[in-house]
mmCIF file of C-alpha atoms in Angstrom:
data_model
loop_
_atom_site.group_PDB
_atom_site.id
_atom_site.type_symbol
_atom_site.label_atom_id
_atom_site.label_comp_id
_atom_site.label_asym_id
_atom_site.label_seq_id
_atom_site.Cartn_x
_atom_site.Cartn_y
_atom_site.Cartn_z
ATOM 1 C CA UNK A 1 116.218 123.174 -177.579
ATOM 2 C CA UNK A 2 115.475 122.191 -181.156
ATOM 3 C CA UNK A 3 117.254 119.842 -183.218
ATOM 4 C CA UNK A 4 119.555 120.968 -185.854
ATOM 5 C CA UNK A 5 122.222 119.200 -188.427
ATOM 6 C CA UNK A 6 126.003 119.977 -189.310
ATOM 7 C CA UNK A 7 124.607 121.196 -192.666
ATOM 8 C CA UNK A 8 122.911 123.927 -191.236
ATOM 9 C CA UNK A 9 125.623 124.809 -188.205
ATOM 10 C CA UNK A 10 127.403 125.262 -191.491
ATOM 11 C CA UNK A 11 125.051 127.498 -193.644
ATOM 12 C CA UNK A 12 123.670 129.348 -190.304
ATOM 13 C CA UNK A 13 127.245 130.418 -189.299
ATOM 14 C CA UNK A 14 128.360 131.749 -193.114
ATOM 15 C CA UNK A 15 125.136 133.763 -193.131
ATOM 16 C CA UNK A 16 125.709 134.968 -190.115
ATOM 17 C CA UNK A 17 129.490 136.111 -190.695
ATOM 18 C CA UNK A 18 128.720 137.290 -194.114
ATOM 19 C CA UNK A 19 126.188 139.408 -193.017
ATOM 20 C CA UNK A 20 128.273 140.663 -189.990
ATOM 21 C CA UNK A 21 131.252 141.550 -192.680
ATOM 22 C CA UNK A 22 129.050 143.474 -194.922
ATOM 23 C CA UNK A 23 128.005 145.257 -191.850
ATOM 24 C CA UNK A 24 131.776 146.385 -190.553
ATOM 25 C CA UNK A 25 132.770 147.326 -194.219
ATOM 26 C CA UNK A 26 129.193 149.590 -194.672
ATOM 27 C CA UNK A 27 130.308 151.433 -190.827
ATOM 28 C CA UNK A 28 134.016 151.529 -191.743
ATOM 29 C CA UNK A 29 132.514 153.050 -195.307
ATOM 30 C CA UNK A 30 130.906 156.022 -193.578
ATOM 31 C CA UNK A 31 134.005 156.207 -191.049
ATOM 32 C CA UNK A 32 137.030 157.541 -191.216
ATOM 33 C CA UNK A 33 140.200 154.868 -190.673
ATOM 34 C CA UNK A 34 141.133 155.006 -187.127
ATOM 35 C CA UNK A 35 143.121 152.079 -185.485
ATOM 36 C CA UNK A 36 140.881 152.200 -182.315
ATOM 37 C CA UNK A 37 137.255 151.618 -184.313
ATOM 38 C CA UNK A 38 139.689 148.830 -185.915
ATOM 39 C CA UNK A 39 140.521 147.056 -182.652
ATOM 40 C CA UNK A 40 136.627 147.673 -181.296
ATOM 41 C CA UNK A 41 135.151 146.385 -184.419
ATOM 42 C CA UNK A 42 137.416 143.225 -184.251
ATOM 43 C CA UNK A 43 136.780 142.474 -181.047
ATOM 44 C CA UNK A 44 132.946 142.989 -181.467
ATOM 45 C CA UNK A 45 133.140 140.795 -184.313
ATOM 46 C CA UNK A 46 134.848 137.764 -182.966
ATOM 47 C CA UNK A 47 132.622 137.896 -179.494
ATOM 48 C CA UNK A 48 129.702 137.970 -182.249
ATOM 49 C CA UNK A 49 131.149 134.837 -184.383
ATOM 50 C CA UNK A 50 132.430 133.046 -181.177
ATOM 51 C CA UNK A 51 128.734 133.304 -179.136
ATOM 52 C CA UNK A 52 127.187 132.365 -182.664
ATOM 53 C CA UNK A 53 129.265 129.486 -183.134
ATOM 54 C CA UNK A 54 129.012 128.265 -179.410
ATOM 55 C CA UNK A 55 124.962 128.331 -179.723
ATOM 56 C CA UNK A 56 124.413 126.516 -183.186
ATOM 57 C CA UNK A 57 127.347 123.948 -181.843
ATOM 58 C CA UNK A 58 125.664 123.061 -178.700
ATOM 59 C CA UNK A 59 122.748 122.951 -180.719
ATOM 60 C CA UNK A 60 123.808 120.629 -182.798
ATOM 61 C CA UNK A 61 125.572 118.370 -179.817
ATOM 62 C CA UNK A 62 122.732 118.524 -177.916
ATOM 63 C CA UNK A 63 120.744 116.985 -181.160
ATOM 64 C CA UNK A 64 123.594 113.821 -181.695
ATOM 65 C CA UNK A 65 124.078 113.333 -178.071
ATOM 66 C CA UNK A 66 120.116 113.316 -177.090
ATOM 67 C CA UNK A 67 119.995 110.160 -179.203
ATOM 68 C CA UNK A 68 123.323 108.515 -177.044
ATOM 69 C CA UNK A 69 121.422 108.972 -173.939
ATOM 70 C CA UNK A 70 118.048 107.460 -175.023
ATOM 71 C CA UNK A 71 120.240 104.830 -175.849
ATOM 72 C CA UNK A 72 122.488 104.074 -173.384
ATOM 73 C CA UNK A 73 120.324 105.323 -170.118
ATOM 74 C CA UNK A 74 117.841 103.601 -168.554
ATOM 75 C CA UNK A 75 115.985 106.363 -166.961
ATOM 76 C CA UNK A 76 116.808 108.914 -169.320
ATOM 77 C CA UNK A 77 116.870 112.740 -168.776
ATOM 78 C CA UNK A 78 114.791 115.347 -169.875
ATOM 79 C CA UNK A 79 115.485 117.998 -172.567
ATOM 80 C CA UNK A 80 116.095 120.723 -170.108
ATOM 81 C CA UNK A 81 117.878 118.804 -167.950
ATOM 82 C CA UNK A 82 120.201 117.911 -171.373
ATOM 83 C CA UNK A 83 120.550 120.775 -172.541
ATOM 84 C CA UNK A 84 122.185 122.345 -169.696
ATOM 85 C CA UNK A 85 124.443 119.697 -169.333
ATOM 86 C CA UNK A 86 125.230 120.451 -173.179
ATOM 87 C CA UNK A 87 126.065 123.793 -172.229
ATOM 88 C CA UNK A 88 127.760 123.656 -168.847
ATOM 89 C CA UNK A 89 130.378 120.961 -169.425
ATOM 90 C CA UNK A 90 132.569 119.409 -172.127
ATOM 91 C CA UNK A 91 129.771 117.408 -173.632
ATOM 92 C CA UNK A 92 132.062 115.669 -175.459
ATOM 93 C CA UNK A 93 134.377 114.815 -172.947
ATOM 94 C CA UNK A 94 131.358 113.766 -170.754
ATOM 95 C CA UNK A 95 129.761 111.647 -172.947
ATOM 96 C CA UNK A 96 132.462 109.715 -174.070
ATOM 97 C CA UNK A 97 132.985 108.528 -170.589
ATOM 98 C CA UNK A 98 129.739 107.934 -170.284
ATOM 99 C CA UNK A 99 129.669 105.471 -173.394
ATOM 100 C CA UNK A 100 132.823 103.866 -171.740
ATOM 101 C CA UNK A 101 131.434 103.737 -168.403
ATOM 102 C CA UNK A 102 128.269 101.857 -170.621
ATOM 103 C CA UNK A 103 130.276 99.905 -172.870
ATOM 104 C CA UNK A 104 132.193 97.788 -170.107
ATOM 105 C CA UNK A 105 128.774 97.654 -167.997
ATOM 106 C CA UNK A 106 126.834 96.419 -171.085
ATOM 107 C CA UNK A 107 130.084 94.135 -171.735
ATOM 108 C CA UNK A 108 130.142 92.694 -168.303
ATOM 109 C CA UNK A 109 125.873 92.291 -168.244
ATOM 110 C CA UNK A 110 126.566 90.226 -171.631
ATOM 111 C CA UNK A 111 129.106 87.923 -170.257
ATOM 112 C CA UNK A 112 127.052 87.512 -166.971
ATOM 113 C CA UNK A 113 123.799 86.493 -169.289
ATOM 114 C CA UNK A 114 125.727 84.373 -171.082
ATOM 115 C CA UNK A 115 126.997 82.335 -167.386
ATOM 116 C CA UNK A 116 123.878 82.329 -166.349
ATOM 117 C CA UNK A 117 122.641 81.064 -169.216
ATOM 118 C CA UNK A 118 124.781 78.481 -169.539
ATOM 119 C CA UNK A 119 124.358 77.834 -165.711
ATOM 120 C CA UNK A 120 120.590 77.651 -166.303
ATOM 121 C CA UNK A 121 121.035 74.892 -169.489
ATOM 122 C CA UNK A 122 124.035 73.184 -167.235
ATOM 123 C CA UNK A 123 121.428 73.152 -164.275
ATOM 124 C CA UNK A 124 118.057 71.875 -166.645
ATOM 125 C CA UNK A 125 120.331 68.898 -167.614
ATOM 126 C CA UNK A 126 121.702 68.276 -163.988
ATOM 127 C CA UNK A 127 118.031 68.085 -163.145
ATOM 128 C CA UNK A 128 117.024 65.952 -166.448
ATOM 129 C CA UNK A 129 119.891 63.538 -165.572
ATOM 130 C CA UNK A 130 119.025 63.189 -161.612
ATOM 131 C CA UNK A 131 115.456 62.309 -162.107
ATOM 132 C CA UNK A 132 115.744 60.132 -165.530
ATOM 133 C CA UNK A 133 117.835 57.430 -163.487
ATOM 134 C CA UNK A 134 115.313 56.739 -161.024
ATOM 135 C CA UNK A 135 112.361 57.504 -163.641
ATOM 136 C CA UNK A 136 113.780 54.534 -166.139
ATOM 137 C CA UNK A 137 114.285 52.268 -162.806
ATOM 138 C CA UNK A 138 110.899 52.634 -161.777
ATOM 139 C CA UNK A 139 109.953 52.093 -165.870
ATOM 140 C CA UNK A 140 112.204 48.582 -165.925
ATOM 141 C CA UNK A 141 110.664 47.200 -162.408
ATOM 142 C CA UNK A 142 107.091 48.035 -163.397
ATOM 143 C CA UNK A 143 107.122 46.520 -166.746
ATOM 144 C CA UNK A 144 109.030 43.446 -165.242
ATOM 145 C CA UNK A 145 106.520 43.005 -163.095
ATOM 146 C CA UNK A 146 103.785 43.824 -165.884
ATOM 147 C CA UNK A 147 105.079 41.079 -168.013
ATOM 148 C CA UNK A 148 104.389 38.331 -165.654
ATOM 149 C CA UNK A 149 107.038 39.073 -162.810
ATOM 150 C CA UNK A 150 104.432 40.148 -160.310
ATOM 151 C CA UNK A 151 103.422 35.867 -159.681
ATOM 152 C CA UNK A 152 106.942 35.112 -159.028
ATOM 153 C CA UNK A 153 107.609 35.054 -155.409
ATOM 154 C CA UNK A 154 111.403 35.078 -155.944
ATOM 155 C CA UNK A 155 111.647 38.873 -157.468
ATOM 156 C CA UNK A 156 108.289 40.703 -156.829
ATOM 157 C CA UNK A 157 108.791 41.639 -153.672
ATOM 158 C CA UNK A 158 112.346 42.718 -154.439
ATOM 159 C CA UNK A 159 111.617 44.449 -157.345
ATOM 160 C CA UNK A 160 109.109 46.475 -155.589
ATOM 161 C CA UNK A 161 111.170 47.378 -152.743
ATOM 162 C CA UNK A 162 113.819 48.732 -155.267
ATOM 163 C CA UNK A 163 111.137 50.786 -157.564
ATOM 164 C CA UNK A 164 109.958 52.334 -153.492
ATOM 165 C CA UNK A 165 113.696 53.090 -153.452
ATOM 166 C CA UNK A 166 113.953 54.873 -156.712
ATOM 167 C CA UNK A 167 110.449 56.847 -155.484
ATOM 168 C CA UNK A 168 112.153 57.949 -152.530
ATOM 169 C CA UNK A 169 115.094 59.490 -154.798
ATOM 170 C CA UNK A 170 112.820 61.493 -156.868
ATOM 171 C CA UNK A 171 110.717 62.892 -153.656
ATOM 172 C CA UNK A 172 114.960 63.904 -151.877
ATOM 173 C CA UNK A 173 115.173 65.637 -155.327
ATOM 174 C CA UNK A 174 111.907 67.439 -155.447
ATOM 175 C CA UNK A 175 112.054 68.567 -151.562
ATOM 176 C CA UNK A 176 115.532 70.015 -152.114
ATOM 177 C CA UNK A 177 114.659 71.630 -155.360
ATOM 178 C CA UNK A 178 111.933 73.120 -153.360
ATOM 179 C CA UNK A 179 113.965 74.266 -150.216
ATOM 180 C CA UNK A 180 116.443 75.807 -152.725
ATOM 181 C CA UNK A 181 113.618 77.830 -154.599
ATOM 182 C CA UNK A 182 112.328 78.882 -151.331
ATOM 183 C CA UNK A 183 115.397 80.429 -149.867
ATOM 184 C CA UNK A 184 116.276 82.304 -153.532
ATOM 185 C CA UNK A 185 112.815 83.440 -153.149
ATOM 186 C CA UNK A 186 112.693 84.880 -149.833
ATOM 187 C CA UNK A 187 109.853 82.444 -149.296
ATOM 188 C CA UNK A 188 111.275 80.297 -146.824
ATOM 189 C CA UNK A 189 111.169 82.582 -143.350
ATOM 190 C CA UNK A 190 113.748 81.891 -140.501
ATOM 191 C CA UNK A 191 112.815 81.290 -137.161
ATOM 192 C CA UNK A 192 115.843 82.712 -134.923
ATOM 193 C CA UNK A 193 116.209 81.646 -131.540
ATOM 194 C CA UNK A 194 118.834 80.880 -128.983
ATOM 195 C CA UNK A 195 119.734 76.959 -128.179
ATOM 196 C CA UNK A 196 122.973 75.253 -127.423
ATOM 197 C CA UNK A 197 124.814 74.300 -130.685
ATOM 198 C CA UNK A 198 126.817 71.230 -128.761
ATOM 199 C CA UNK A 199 123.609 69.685 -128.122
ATOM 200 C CA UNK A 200 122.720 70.172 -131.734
ATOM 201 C CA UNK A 201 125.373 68.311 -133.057
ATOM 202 C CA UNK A 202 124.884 66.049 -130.491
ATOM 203 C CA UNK A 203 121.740 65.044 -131.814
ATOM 204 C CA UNK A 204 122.859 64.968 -135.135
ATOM 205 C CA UNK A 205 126.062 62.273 -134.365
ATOM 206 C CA UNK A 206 123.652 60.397 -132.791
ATOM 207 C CA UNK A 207 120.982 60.112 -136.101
ATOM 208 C CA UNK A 208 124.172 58.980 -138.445
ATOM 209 C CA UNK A 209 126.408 56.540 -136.160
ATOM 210 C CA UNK A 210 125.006 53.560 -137.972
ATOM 211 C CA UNK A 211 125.719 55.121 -141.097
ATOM 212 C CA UNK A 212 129.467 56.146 -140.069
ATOM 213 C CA UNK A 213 129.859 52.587 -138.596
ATOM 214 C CA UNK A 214 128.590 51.351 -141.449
ATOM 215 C CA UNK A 215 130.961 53.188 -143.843
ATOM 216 C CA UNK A 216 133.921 52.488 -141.080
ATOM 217 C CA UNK A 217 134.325 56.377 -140.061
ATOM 218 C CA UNK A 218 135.139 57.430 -136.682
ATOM 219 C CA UNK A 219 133.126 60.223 -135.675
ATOM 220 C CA UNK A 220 134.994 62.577 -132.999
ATOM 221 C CA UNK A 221 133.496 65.713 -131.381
ATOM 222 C CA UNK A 222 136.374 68.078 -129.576
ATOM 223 C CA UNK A 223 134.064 69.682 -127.573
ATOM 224 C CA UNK A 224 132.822 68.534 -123.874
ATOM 225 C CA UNK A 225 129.676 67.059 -123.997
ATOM 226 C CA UNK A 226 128.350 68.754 -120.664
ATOM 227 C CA UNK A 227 129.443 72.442 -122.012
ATOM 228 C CA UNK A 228 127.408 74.963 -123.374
ATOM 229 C CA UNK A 229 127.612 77.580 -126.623
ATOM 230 C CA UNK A 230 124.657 79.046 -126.996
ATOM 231 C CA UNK A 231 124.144 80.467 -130.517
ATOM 232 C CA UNK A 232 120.973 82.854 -132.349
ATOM 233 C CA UNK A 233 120.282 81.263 -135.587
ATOM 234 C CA UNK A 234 117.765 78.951 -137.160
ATOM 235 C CA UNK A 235 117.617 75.893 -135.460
ATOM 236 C CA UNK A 236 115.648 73.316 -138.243
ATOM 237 C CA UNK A 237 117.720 74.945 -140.641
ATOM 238 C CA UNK A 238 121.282 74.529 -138.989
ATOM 239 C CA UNK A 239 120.401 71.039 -138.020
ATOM 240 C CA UNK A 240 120.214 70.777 -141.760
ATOM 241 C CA UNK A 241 123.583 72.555 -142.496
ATOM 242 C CA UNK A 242 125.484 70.108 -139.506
ATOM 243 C CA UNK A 243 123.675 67.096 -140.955
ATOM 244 C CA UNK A 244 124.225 67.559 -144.460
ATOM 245 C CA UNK A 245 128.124 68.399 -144.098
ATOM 246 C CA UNK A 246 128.635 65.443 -141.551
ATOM 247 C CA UNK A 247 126.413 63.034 -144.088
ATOM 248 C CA UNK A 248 129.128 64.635 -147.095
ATOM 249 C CA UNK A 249 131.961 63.466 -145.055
ATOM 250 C CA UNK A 250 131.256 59.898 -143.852
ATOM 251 C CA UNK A 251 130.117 60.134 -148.142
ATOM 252 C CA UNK A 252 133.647 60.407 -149.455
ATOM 253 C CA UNK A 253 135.831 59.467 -146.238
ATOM 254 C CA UNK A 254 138.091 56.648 -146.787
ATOM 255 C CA UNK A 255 137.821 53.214 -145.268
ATOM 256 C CA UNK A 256 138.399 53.740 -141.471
ATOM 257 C CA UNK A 257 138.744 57.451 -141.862
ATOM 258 C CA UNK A 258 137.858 60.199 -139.564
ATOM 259 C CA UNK A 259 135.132 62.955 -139.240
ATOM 260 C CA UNK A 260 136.530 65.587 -136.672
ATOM 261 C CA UNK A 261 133.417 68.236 -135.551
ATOM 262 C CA UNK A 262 134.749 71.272 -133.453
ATOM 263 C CA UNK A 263 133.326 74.471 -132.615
ATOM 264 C CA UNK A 264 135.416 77.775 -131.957
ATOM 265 C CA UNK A 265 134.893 80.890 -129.959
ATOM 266 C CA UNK A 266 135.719 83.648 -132.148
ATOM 267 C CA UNK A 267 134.671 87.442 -131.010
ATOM 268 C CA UNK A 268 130.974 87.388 -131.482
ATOM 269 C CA UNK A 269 130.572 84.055 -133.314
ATOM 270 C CA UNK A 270 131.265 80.707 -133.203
ATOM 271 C CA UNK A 271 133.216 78.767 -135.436
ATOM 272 C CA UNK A 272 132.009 75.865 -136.190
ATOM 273 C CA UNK A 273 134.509 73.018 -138.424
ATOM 274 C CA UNK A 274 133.472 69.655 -139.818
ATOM 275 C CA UNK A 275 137.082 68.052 -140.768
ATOM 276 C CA UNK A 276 137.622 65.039 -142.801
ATOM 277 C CA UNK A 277 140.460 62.654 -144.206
ATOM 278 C CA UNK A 278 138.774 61.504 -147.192
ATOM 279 C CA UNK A 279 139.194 62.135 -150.452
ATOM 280 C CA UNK A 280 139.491 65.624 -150.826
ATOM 281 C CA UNK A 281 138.403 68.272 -153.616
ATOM 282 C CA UNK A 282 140.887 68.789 -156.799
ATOM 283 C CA UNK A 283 141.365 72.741 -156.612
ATOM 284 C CA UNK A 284 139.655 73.116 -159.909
ATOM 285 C CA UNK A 285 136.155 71.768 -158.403
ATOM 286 C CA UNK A 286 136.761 74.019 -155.183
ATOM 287 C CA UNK A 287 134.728 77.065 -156.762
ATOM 288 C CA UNK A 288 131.890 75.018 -158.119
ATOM 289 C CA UNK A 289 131.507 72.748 -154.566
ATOM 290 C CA UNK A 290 128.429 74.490 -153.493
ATOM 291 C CA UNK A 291 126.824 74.501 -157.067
ATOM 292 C CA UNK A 292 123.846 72.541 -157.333
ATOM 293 C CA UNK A 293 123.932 68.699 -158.343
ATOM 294 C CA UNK A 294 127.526 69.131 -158.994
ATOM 295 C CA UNK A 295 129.532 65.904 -157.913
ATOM 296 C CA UNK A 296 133.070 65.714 -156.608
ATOM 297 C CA UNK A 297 132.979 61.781 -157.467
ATOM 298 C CA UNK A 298 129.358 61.441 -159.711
ATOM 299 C CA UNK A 299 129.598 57.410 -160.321
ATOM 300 C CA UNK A 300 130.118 56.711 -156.131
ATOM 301 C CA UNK A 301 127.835 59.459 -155.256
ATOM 302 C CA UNK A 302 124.998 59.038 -157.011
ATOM 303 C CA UNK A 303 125.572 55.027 -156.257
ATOM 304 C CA UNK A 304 125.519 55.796 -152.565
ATOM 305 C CA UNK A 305 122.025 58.282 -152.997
ATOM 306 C CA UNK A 306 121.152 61.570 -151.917
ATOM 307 C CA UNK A 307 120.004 64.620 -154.235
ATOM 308 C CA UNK A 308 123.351 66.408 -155.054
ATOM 309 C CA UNK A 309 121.756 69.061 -153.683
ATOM 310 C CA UNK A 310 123.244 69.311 -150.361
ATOM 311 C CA UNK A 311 126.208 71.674 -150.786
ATOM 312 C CA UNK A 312 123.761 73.871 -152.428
ATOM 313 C CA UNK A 313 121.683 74.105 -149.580
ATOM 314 C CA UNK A 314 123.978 74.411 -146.796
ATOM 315 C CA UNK A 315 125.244 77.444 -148.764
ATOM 316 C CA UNK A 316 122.203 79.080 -149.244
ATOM 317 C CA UNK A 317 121.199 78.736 -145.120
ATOM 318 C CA UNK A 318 124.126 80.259 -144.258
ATOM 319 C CA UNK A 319 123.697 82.699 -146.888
ATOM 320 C CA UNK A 320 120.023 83.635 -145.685
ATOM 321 C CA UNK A 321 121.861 84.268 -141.944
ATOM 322 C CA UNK A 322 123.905 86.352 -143.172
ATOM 323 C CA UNK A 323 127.231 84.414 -142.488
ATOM 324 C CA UNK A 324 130.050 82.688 -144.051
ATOM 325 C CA UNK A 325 131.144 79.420 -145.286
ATOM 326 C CA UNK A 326 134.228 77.914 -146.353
ATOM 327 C CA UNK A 327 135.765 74.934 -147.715
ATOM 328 C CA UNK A 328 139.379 74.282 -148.323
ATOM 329 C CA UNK A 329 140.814 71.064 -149.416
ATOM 330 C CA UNK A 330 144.543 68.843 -150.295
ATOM 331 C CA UNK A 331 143.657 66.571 -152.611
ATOM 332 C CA UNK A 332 143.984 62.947 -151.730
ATOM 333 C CA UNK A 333 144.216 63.973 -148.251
ATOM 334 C CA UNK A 334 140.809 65.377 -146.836
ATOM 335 C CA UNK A 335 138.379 68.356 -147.150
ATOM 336 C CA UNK A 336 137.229 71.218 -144.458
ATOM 337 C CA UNK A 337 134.038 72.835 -144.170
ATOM 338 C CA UNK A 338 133.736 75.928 -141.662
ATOM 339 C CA UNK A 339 130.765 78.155 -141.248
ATOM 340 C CA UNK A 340 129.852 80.954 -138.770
ATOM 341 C CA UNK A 341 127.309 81.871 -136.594
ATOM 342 C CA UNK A 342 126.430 84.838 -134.285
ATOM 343 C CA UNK A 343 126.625 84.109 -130.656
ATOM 344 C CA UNK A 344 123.551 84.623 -128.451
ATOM 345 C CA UNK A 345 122.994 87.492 -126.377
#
């Protein structure tokens, strides 16, 4: 179907019903009056004008709404397929939803570029931040050392056991940046298999009871330590999801607090809780707690180590098993992390 403009819908259609006019009045000139060729030629002549109309209209719709559907389609249709759409609905009607329908998605695509964008400048300067503290340390101790500190005996050795400290920092950062990109990617493959999940948390009280003693928390497991739940998942990776959220609440526990670990039959999963009276989470941080490097207390947290990176990655396990996790929290009062996983056949 060709283009055509409102200019010549106009001209084409006064043509057309002048020339039909002269027409009637030359038949009714060699016919007598009679009422009946009357009512004929006036129905004849507005099924003529109305079909006329109809074909340089959806003509010229079809050549104004083409260019709204180059625009606002990705994969856009072809001039056939158009044209009949033209001429089998209400166009109008149909494209105006359309718009609509592309407006508020093109709307709600802009205000998601915009988060992310401001999610990707938030998360550059997260990163900056984490890796300038250690990178400065390392700076000062070298150049101390540099400038003559390396001969004293009272501060060299100190000095370098601090700078390995700050090292060891920047390599928790770079790891966990690098698990992260790996599970977004789809790089990082799980290996499902069936083991007990009491033994694994077991194993993982075990590896921090010297840092729970040292931090005065008391670590207690409801479950039995002789009774089995058998679970299908990753095991590397939950180790890493238990240890992590048990390492977050001996973190921010209070002075002689308590870590409470309990798992929970549910229908074909287990429940699995890791219960704290520490500090808690204000409610307007509760959204954001699995966000990378974001810090419920920054000054205490980065003080006491670790990547802020944790959260992130305990979410994103869970995520790649295709289960849930939760956190709710009182503030002042403690915080509760619960995740699921499938049981084993």
């Amino acid at each position: 179907m060709k283009l055509i403009s409102s200019k010549k819908v106009t001209v084409y259609l006064s043509l057309f019903t002048a020339l039909l006019s002269i027409l009637l009045y030359g038949l009714t000139y060699f016919l007598p009056f009679n009422l009946l060729y009357l009512i004929i030629f006036t129905i004849i002549t507005g099924l003529l004008v109305y079909f006329m109309a109809k074909y340089l209209v959806d003509r010229f719709l079809y050549s104004k709404i083409r260019i709204l559907y180059k625009t606002i389609h990705d994969t856009q249709l072809i001039d056939k397929d158009l044209a009949e759409k033209v001429q089998n609905t209400d166009a109008l009607h149909a494209v105006e939803m359309e718009v609509m329908e592309w407006s508020e998605n093109r709307g709600s695509l802009v205000s998601q570029l915009k988060k992310q964008e401001k999610y990707r400048k938030e998360f550059i300067g997260n990163v900056s931040h984490e890796l300038k503290t250690p990178i400065f340390n390392i700076q000062g101790y070298v150049l101390t050392l540099l400038d003559g500190g390396l001969e004293d005996q009272s501060i060299n050795r100190m000095y370098l056991e601090r700078t390995e400290k700050s090292i060891n920092r920047m390599i928790t950062i770079v790891k966990d940046l690098e698990v992260i990109s790996k599970l977004e990617s789809g790089e990082l493959k799980l290996c499902f298999e069936r083991f007990n999940i009491i033994d694994l948390i077991n194993e993982v009280l075990e590896m921090q009871e010297i840092r729970a003693k040292k931090n005065n928390i008391k670590l207690v497991f409801a479950q039995e330590n002789d009774s089995s739940k058998f679970v299908y998942a990753d095991k590397k990776e939950i180790f890493q999801v238990v240890n992590n959220l048990l390492v977050n609440s001996i973190k921010y526990g209070k002075n002689k607090g308590t870590t409470h670990i309990e798992v929970m039959s549910m229908d074909k999963t287990f429940l699995i809780e890791i219960r704290d009276n520490g500090i808690g989470i204000e409610p307007d941080n509760l959204p954001r707690i699995f966000e990378r490097f974001f810090r419920v207390d920054k000054s205490r947290s980065r003080n006491m180590g670790g990547s802020g990176l944790g959260l992130a990655i305990v979410k994103h396990i869970i995520d790649a098993h295709k289960q849930t996790i939760n956190v709710s929290s009182t503030y002042g009062e403690g915080a509760s992390f619960t995740f699921t996983l499938d049981k084993a056949k």
